[in-house]
Tab-separated table of C-alpha atoms in Angstrom:
chain	number	residue	atom	x	y	z
K	22	UNK	CA	-86.580	80.523	-40.468
K	23	UNK	CA	-84.929	83.178	-43.116
K	24	UNK	CA	-82.019	82.295	-44.951
K	25	UNK	CA	-80.197	84.370	-47.725
K	26	UNK	CA	-77.372	82.660	-49.306
K	27	UNK	CA	-74.865	84.660	-51.725
K	28	UNK	CA	-72.418	83.172	-53.901
K	29	UNK	CA	-70.355	84.071	-57.043
K	30	UNK	CA	-67.833	85.932	-55.433
K	31	UNK	CA	-63.963	85.836	-56.351
K	32	UNK	CA	-61.054	87.394	-57.745
K	33	UNK	CA	-61.462	89.216	-61.171
K	34	UNK	CA	-59.360	91.629	-62.910
K	35	UNK	CA	-59.945	95.387	-63.341
K	36	UNK	CA	-62.294	95.876	-66.105
K	37	UNK	CA	-63.641	92.285	-65.675
K	38	UNK	CA	-67.358	90.950	-64.975
K	39	UNK	CA	-68.889	88.956	-62.477
K	40	UNK	CA	-72.474	87.820	-61.495
K	41	UNK	CA	-73.480	87.337	-58.004
K	42	UNK	CA	-76.258	85.227	-56.522
K	43	UNK	CA	-78.428	85.037	-53.444
K	44	UNK	CA	-80.710	82.343	-52.804
K	45	UNK	CA	-83.612	83.052	-50.408
K	46	UNK	CA	-85.585	80.930	-48.093
K	47	UNK	CA	-88.078	80.982	-45.146
K	48	UNK	CA	-90.175	83.809	-46.591
K	49	UNK	CA	-92.406	84.673	-49.273
K	50	UNK	CA	-89.660	86.136	-51.848
K	51	UNK	CA	-91.780	87.342	-54.338
K	52	UNK	CA	-93.431	89.802	-51.894
K	53	UNK	CA	-90.346	91.665	-51.112
K	54	UNK	CA	-87.904	94.313	-52.371
K	55	UNK	CA	-84.350	93.102	-52.289
K	56	UNK	CA	-81.187	95.007	-51.475
K	57	UNK	CA	-77.550	94.647	-52.101
K	58	UNK	CA	-75.055	96.144	-49.489
K	59	UNK	CA	-71.105	96.031	-49.791
K	60	UNK	CA	-68.687	96.498	-47.145
K	61	UNK	CA	-64.814	97.123	-48.255
K	62	UNK	CA	-62.208	95.367	-46.149
K	63	UNK	CA	-62.220	97.239	-42.880
K	64	UNK	CA	-64.571	99.967	-43.803
K	65	UNK	CA	-68.377	100.825	-43.364
K	66	UNK	CA	-71.353	99.606	-44.924
K	67	UNK	CA	-72.544	100.935	-48.363
K	68	UNK	CA	-76.300	100.105	-49.972
K	69	UNK	CA	-75.675	99.793	-53.603
K	70	UNK	CA	-78.792	98.492	-55.061
K	71	UNK	CA	-82.595	97.717	-54.814
K	72	UNK	CA	-85.146	95.992	-56.780
K	73	UNK	CA	-88.822	96.265	-55.993
K	74	UNK	CA	-91.328	93.381	-56.155
K	75	UNK	CA	-93.885	92.378	-59.162
K	76	UNK	CA	-96.591	94.672	-57.848
K	77	UNK	CA	-94.007	97.667	-58.270
K	78	UNK	CA	-93.056	96.362	-61.765
K	79	UNK	CA	-89.576	95.050	-60.731
K	80	UNK	CA	-88.315	98.935	-60.721
K	81	UNK	CA	-84.691	99.367	-59.656
K	82	UNK	CA	-82.549	101.949	-57.645
K	83	UNK	CA	-78.728	102.208	-57.716
K	84	UNK	CA	-75.814	104.103	-55.748
K	85	UNK	CA	-74.238	106.504	-58.082
K	86	UNK	CA	-71.008	104.392	-57.452
K	87	UNK	CA	-72.446	101.722	-59.350
K	88	UNK	CA	-74.813	103.311	-61.778
K	89	UNK	CA	-74.124	102.225	-65.270
K	90	UNK	CA	-71.979	99.309	-64.303
K	91	UNK	CA	-74.175	96.979	-61.994
K	92	UNK	CA	-77.647	95.601	-62.788
K	93	UNK	CA	-79.588	93.991	-60.081
K	94	UNK	CA	-82.285	91.361	-61.089
K	95	UNK	CA	-84.254	88.670	-59.621
K	96	UNK	CA	-86.223	85.510	-60.529
K	97	UNK	CA	-89.021	84.942	-58.370
K	98	UNK	CA	-89.490	81.273	-59.613
K	99	UNK	CA	-86.108	80.446	-58.416
K	100	UNK	CA	-86.471	82.801	-54.966
K	101	UNK	CA	-83.038	84.188	-56.411
K	102	UNK	CA	-81.568	87.590	-56.697
K	103	UNK	CA	-78.610	88.570	-58.833
K	104	UNK	CA	-76.134	91.441	-59.162
K	105	UNK	CA	-74.462	91.680	-62.591
K	106	UNK	CA	-71.226	93.520	-62.183
K	107	UNK	CA	-69.511	94.982	-65.411
K	108	UNK	CA	-66.328	97.158	-65.827
K	109	UNK	CA	-65.282	96.220	-62.312
K	110	UNK	CA	-62.705	98.661	-60.481
K	111	UNK	CA	-60.409	97.630	-57.859
K	112	UNK	CA	-62.510	100.016	-55.373
K	113	UNK	CA	-65.311	97.169	-55.850
K	114	UNK	CA	-63.532	95.067	-53.824
K	115	UNK	CA	-65.829	93.992	-50.927
K	116	UNK	CA	-68.049	91.488	-49.091
K	117	UNK	CA	-71.217	91.873	-51.037
K	118	UNK	CA	-74.312	90.756	-48.711
K	119	UNK	CA	-77.887	90.479	-49.990
K	120	UNK	CA	-80.792	91.913	-47.760
K	121	UNK	CA	-84.492	92.205	-47.489
K	122	UNK	CA	-87.141	92.639	-44.946
K	123	UNK	CA	-90.566	94.148	-44.037
K	124	UNK	CA	-88.855	97.088	-42.207
K	125	UNK	CA	-85.343	97.743	-43.645
K	126	UNK	CA	-82.446	95.359	-43.921
K	127	UNK	CA	-84.277	92.847	-41.374
K	128	UNK	CA	-82.446	89.789	-42.842
K	129	UNK	CA	-78.772	89.645	-44.264
K	130	UNK	CA	-77.013	86.747	-45.691
K	131	UNK	CA	-73.237	85.977	-44.792
K	132	UNK	CA	-72.145	87.795	-47.785
K	133	UNK	CA	-69.750	86.759	-50.766
K	134	UNK	CA	-66.422	88.576	-51.220
K	135	UNK	CA	-65.458	90.369	-54.402
K	136	UNK	CA	-61.631	90.967	-55.164
K	137	UNK	CA	-60.636	93.270	-58.009
K	138	UNK	CA	-57.001	93.036	-58.779
K	139	UNK	CA	-54.480	92.487	-61.522
Z	6	UNK	CA	-77.788	112.524	-51.556
Z	7	UNK	CA	-78.359	112.794	-47.653
Z	8	UNK	CA	-74.876	112.587	-45.685
Z	9	UNK	CA	-74.796	110.853	-42.403
Z	10	UNK	CA	-72.533	111.213	-39.513
Z	11	UNK	CA	-71.944	109.422	-36.334
Z	12	UNK	CA	-70.226	110.411	-33.001
Z	13	UNK	CA	-67.889	109.612	-31.390
Z	14	UNK	CA	-66.171	107.250	-33.911
Z	15	UNK	CA	-64.777	105.182	-31.220
Z	16	UNK	CA	-66.136	104.757	-27.585
Z	17	UNK	CA	-64.497	102.980	-24.743
Z	18	UNK	CA	-66.808	101.836	-21.935
Z	19	UNK	CA	-67.027	99.276	-19.449
Z	20	UNK	CA	-69.648	96.848	-18.581
Z	21	UNK	CA	-72.881	98.248	-17.003
Z	22	UNK	CA	-72.152	101.768	-18.574
Z	23	UNK	CA	-74.621	103.769	-20.202
Z	24	UNK	CA	-73.665	104.388	-23.851
Z	25	UNK	CA	-74.959	107.122	-26.298
Z	26	UNK	CA	-74.119	107.011	-30.051
Z	27	UNK	CA	-75.416	109.960	-32.022
Z	28	UNK	CA	-76.078	110.062	-35.580
Z	29	UNK	CA	-76.820	112.979	-37.646
Z	30	UNK	CA	-78.353	113.663	-41.038
Z	31	UNK	CA	-77.742	116.620	-43.548
Z	32	UNK	CA	-81.411	116.877	-43.853
Z	33	UNK	CA	-84.499	115.781	-42.061
Z	34	UNK	CA	-84.957	111.740	-42.491
Z	35	UNK	CA	-87.644	111.316	-40.091
Z	36	UNK	CA	-88.695	108.624	-39.123
Z	37	UNK	CA	-86.745	106.609	-41.852
Z	38	UNK	CA	-83.750	105.889	-39.691
Z	39	UNK	CA	-82.213	102.630	-38.550
Z	40	UNK	CA	-79.798	101.207	-36.312
Z	41	UNK	CA	-77.533	98.312	-37.035
Z	42	UNK	CA	-74.875	96.272	-34.938
Z	43	UNK	CA	-71.975	94.480	-36.358
Z	44	UNK	CA	-69.437	92.137	-35.052
Z	45	UNK	CA	-66.043	91.110	-36.479
Z	46	UNK	CA	-66.675	88.877	-39.363
Z	47	UNK	CA	-70.599	88.843	-39.125
Z	48	UNK	CA	-73.329	90.153	-41.109
Z	49	UNK	CA	-75.212	93.270	-39.432
Z	50	UNK	CA	-78.039	92.961	-37.374
Z	51	UNK	CA	-81.201	95.383	-37.334
Z	52	UNK	CA	-81.456	96.707	-33.742
Z	53	UNK	CA	-84.018	99.812	-34.282
Z	54	UNK	CA	-86.248	100.920	-37.203
Z	55	UNK	CA	-88.192	104.039	-37.818
Z	56	UNK	CA	-85.981	105.681	-35.166
Z	57	UNK	CA	-87.369	104.198	-32.068
Z	58	UNK	CA	-88.879	100.976	-32.970
Z	59	UNK	CA	-87.402	97.870	-31.453
Z	60	UNK	CA	-86.626	95.103	-33.654
Z	61	UNK	CA	-88.182	91.754	-32.529
Z	62	UNK	CA	-85.629	89.899	-30.367
Z	63	UNK	CA	-83.178	92.924	-29.542
Z	64	UNK	CA	-82.594	93.088	-25.674
Z	65	UNK	CA	-84.853	96.182	-24.404
Z	66	UNK	CA	-81.500	97.743	-22.894
Z	67	UNK	CA	-81.198	99.109	-26.666
Z	68	UNK	CA	-83.227	102.072	-27.612
Z	69	UNK	CA	-83.488	104.635	-30.154
Z	70	UNK	CA	-84.540	108.297	-30.272
Z	71	UNK	CA	-84.414	111.496	-32.056
Z	72	UNK	CA	-86.063	113.063	-35.013
Z	73	UNK	CA	-85.277	115.412	-37.708
Z	74	UNK	CA	-81.904	115.413	-38.376
Z	75	UNK	CA	-80.486	114.047	-34.847
Z	76	UNK	CA	-81.016	110.802	-33.522
Z	77	UNK	CA	-79.390	108.497	-30.860
Z	78	UNK	CA	-78.913	104.925	-29.915
Z	79	UNK	CA	-78.783	104.180	-26.181
Z	80	UNK	CA	-77.567	101.077	-24.618
Z	81	UNK	CA	-78.586	101.398	-20.871
Z	82	UNK	CA	-76.410	99.005	-19.447
Z	83	UNK	CA	-73.668	97.773	-21.611
Z	84	UNK	CA	-73.352	94.069	-21.703
Z	85	UNK	CA	-70.090	92.103	-22.859
Z	86	UNK	CA	-71.952	90.837	-25.969
Z	87	UNK	CA	-72.442	94.330	-26.895
Z	88	UNK	CA	-68.982	95.310	-27.681
Z	89	UNK	CA	-69.434	95.910	-31.580
Z	90	UNK	CA	-69.696	98.581	-34.494
Z	91	UNK	CA	-72.975	100.484	-34.513
Z	92	UNK	CA	-74.289	102.016	-37.763
Z	93	UNK	CA	-77.003	104.252	-38.419
Z	94	UNK	CA	-78.618	104.307	-41.893
Z	95	UNK	CA	-81.297	106.418	-43.364
Z	96	UNK	CA	-84.119	105.045	-45.782
Z	97	UNK	CA	-85.950	108.048	-46.755
Z	98	UNK	CA	-84.963	108.401	-50.233
Z	99	UNK	CA	-82.464	106.952	-52.534
Z	100	UNK	CA	-79.675	106.328	-52.249
Z	101	UNK	CA	-79.946	105.105	-48.756
Z	102	UNK	CA	-76.890	105.956	-46.789
Z	103	UNK	CA	-75.022	104.733	-43.808
Z	104	UNK	CA	-73.332	106.533	-41.167
Z	105	UNK	CA	-69.490	105.684	-40.859
Z	106	UNK	CA	-69.877	103.629	-37.962
Z	107	UNK	CA	-69.031	103.835	-33.943
Z	108	UNK	CA	-66.963	101.064	-32.487
Z	109	UNK	CA	-67.686	100.326	-28.841
Z	110	UNK	CA	-64.737	98.611	-27.328
Z	111	UNK	CA	-63.729	97.654	-23.876
Z	112	UNK	CA	-62.470	100.338	-21.407
């Protein structure tokens, strides 16, 4: 059974940094592309980042809203996905999900909440 | 970027009703269109991929259709478990974008 477990969320001040993690199990992590999707409180879904697999040189894609501030990375030896978030803004407050699959977002974690507030 | 819209934004329906949700893209995204269901406090669930392919384990009362810029999600006979918010998403090119969602509630 596939499991994606996010962690690392919390309260951070504007301008601060946070690193999210997502631990995967139940599938061959190293083969898959991995995504981060976020959802602001009471709002819709926003795809924010993707990292490809080793065969595709771990290349990355970002939404404009996070480009230059967020960095997606992975450690296949630990079956883990990361999101380094810098220069956080109040509008980054959201539940952050990691996601993967062979089709598109087949699997989702339960999310980790990031609150950016002074 | 490709913009996605959905209609209606809210839909009130009764158990047994046929429900149709429409998703439109600002340019062709065929066939890279998916539908998700989300219930309060839960992660989204993939229902349909490549516009019309039913994800494993999803009840057959759900179906997807359309092409180009206009797509539909149909629930043939609404069940109590189907009251939720539904999102479409294109994955043709980056950035992937979701529609704003359609909330299906009890009439």
